[in-house]
PDB file of C-alpha atoms in Angstrom:
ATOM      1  CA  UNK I   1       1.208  -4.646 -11.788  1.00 95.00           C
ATOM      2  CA  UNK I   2      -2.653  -2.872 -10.918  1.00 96.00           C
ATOM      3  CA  UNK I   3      -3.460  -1.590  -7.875  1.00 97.00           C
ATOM      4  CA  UNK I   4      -6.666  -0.488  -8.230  1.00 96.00           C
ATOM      5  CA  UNK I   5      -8.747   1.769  -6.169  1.00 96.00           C
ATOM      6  CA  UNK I   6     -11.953   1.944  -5.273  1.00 96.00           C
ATOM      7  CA  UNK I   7     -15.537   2.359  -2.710  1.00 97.00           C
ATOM      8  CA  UNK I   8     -15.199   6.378  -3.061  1.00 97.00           C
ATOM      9  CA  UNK I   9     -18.782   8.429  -3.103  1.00 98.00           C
ATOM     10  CA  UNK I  10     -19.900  11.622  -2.234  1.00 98.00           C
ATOM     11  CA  UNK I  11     -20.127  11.744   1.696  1.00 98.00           C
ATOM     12  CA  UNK I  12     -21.632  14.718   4.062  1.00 98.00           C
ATOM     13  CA  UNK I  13     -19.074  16.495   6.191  1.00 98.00           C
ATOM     14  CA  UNK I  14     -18.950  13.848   9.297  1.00 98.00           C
ATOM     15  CA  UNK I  15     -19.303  10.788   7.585  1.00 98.00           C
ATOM     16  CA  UNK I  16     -17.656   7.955   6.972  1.00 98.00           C
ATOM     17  CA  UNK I  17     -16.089   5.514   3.792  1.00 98.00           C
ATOM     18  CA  UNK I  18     -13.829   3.008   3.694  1.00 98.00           C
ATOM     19  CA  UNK I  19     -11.555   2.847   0.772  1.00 98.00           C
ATOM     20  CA  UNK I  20      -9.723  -0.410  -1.073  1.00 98.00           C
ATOM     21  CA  UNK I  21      -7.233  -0.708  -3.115  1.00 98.00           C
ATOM     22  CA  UNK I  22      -6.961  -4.474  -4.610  1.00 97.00           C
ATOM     23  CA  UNK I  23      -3.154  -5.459  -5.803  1.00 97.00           C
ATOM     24  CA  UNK I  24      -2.600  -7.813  -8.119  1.00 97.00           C
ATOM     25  CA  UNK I  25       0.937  -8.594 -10.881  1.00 97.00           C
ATOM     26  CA  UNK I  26       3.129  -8.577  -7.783  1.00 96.00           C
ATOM     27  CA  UNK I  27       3.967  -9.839  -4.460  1.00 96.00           C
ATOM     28  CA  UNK I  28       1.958  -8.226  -1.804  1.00 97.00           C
ATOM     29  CA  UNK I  29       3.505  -9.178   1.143  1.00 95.00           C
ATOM     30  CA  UNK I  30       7.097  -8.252  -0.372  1.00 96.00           C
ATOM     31  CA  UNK I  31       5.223  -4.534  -0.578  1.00 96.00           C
ATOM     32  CA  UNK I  32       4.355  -1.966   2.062  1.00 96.00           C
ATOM     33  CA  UNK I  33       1.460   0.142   1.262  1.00 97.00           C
ATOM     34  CA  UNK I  34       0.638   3.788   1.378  1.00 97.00           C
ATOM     35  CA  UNK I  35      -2.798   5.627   0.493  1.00 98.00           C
ATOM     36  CA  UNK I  36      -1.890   9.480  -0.755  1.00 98.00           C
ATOM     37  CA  UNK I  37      -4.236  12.029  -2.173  1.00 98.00           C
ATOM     38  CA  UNK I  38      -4.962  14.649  -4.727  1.00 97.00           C
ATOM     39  CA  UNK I  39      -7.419  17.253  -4.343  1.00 95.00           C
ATOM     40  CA  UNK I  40      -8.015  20.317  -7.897  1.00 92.00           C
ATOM     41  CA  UNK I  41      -5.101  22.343  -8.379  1.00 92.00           C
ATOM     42  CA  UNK I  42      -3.120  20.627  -5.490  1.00 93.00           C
ATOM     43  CA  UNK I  43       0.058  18.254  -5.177  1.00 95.00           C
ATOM     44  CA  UNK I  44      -0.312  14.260  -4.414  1.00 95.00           C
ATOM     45  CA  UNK I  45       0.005  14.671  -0.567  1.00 96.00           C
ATOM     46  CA  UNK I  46       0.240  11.293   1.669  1.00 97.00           C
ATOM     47  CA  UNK I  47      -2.657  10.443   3.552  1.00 98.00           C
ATOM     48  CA  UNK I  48      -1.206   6.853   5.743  1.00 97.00           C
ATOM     49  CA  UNK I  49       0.916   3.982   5.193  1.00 97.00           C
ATOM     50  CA  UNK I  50       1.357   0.402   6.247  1.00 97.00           C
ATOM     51  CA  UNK I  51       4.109  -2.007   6.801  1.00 96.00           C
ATOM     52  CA  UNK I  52       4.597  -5.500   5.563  1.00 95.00           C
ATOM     53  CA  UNK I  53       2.859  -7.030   8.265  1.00 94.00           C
ATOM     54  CA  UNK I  54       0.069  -4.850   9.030  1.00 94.00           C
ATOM     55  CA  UNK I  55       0.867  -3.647  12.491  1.00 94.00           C
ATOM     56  CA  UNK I  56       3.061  -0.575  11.853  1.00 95.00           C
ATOM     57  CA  UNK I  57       1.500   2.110  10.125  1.00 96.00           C
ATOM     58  CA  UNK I  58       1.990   6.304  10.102  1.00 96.00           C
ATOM     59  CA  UNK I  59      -0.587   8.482   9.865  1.00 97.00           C
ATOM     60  CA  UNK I  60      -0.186  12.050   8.102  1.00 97.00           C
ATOM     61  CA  UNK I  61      -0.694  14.818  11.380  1.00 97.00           C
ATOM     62  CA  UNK I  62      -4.506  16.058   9.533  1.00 97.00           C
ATOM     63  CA  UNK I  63      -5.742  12.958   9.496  1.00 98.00           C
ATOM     64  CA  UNK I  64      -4.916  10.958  12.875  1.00 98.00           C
ATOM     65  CA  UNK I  65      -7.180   9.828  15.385  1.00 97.00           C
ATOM     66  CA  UNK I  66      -9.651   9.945  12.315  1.00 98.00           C
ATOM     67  CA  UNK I  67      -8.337   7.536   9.151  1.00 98.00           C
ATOM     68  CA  UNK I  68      -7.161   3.881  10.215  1.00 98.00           C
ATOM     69  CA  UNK I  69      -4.948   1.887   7.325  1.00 98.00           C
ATOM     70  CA  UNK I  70      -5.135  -1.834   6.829  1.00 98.00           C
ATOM     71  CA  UNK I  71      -4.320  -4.761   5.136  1.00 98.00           C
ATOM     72  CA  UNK I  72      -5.405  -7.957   4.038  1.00 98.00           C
ATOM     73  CA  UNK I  73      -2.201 -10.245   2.633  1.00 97.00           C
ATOM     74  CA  UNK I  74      -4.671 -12.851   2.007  1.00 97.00           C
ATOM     75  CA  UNK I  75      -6.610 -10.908  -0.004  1.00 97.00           C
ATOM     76  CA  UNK I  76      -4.089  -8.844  -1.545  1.00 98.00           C
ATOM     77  CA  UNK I  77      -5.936  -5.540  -0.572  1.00 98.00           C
ATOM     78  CA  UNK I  78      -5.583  -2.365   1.868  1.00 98.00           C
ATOM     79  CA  UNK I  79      -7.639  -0.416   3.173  1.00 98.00           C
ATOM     80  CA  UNK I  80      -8.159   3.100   4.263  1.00 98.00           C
ATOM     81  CA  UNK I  81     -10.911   3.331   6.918  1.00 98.00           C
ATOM     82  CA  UNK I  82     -12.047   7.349   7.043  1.00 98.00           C
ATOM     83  CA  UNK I  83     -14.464   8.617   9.755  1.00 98.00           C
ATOM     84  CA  UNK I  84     -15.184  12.505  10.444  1.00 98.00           C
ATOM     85  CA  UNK I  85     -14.703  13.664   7.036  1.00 98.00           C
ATOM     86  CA  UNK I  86     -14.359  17.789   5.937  1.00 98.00           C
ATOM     87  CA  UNK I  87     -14.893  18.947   3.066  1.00 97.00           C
ATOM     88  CA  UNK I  88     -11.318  20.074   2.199  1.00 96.00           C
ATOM     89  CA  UNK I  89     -10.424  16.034   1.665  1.00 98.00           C
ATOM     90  CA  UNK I  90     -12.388  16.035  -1.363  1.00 98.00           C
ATOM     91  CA  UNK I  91     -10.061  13.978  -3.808  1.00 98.00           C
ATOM     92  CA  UNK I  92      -9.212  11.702  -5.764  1.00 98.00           C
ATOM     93  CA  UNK I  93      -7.259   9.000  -3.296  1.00 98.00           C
ATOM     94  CA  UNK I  94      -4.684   6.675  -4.601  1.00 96.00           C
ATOM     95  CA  UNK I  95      -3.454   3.768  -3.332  1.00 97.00           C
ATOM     96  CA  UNK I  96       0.384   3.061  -3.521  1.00 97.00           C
ATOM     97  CA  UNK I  97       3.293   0.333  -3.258  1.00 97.00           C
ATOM     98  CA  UNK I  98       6.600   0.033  -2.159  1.00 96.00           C
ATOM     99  CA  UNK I  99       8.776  -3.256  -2.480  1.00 95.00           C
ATOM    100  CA  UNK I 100      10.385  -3.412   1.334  1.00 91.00           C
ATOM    101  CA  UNK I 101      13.129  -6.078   2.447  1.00 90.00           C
ATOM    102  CA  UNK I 102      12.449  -5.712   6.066  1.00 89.00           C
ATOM    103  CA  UNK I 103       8.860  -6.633   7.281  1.00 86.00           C
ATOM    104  CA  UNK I 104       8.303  -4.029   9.744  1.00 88.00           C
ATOM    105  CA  UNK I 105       9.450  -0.842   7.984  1.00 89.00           C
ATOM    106  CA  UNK I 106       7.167   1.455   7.501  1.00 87.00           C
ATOM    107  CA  UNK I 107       7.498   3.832   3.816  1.00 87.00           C
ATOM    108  CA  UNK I 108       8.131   7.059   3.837  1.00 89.00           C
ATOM    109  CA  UNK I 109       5.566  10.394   2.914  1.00 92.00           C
ATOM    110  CA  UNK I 110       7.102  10.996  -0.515  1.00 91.00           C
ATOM    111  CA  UNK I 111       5.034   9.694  -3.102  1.00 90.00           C
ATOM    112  CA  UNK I 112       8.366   9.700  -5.222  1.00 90.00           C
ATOM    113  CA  UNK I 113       9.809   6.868  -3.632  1.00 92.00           C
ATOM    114  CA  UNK I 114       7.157   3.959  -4.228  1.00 94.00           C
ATOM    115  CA  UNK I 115       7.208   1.671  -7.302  1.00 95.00           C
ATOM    116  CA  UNK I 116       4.098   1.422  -8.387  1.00 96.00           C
ATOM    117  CA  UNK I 117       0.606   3.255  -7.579  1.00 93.00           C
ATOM    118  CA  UNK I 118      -2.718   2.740  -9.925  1.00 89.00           C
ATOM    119  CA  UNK I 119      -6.033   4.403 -10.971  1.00 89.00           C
ATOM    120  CA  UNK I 120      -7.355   6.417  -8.021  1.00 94.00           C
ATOM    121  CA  UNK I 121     -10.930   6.963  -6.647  1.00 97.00           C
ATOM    122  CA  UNK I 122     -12.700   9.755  -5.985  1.00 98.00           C
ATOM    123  CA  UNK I 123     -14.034  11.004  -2.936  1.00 98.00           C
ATOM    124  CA  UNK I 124     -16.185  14.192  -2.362  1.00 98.00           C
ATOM    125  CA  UNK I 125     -17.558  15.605   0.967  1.00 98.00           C
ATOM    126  CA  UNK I 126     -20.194  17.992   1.176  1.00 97.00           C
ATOM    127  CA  UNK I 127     -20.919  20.276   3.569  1.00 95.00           C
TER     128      UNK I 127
END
């Protein structure tokens, strides 16, 4: 299994990026999705996360109204769609998955509980 991140650059406080992660060894609409984050000297802290069939998502309380998750079954790939950006979310973002047996469940905050996550990407605002 890869999941592989990418489409992070160095950004000015404000602007915008939009992150993918492409999966490919498993079954990606037997997975729900979930983008965390890792910023120098801190814990992997969850950022969003998808269900099955795209339409139920959860949004960690710092970055709502702001960072919009998606997914592509087609394509195998989510996405993390990040307007407004501060400086503090400098990081490297990862993308992660979790095999779910009901469609619309959404996965949890703990990065603990997914099965697989891959190479991450790194974003950097600047003020």
């Amino acid at each position: 299994v890869q999941l592989q991140a990418f489409g992070g650059a160095l950004v000015q406080a404000g602007g915008s990026l939009r992150l993918s992660c492409a999966a490919s060894g498993l079954t990606f609409s037997t997975y729900a999705m979930g983008w965390f984050r890792q910023g120098l000297g801190n814990e992997r802290e969850f950022v969003a996360a998808i269900d099955r069939s795209g339409g139920g998502n959860h949004y960690a309380d710092s970055v709502k109204g702001r960072f919009t998750i998606s997914r592509d079954n087609a394509k195998n790939t989510v996405y993390l769609q990040m307007n407004s950006l501060k400086v503090e979310e400098t990081a490297v973002y990862y993308c992660e998955a979790r095999r779910m047996s009901y469609y619309f469940t959404i996965p949890g905050t703990n990065p603990g509980a997914y099965d697989y996550w891959g190479q991450g990407t790194l974003v950097t605002v600047s003020s």
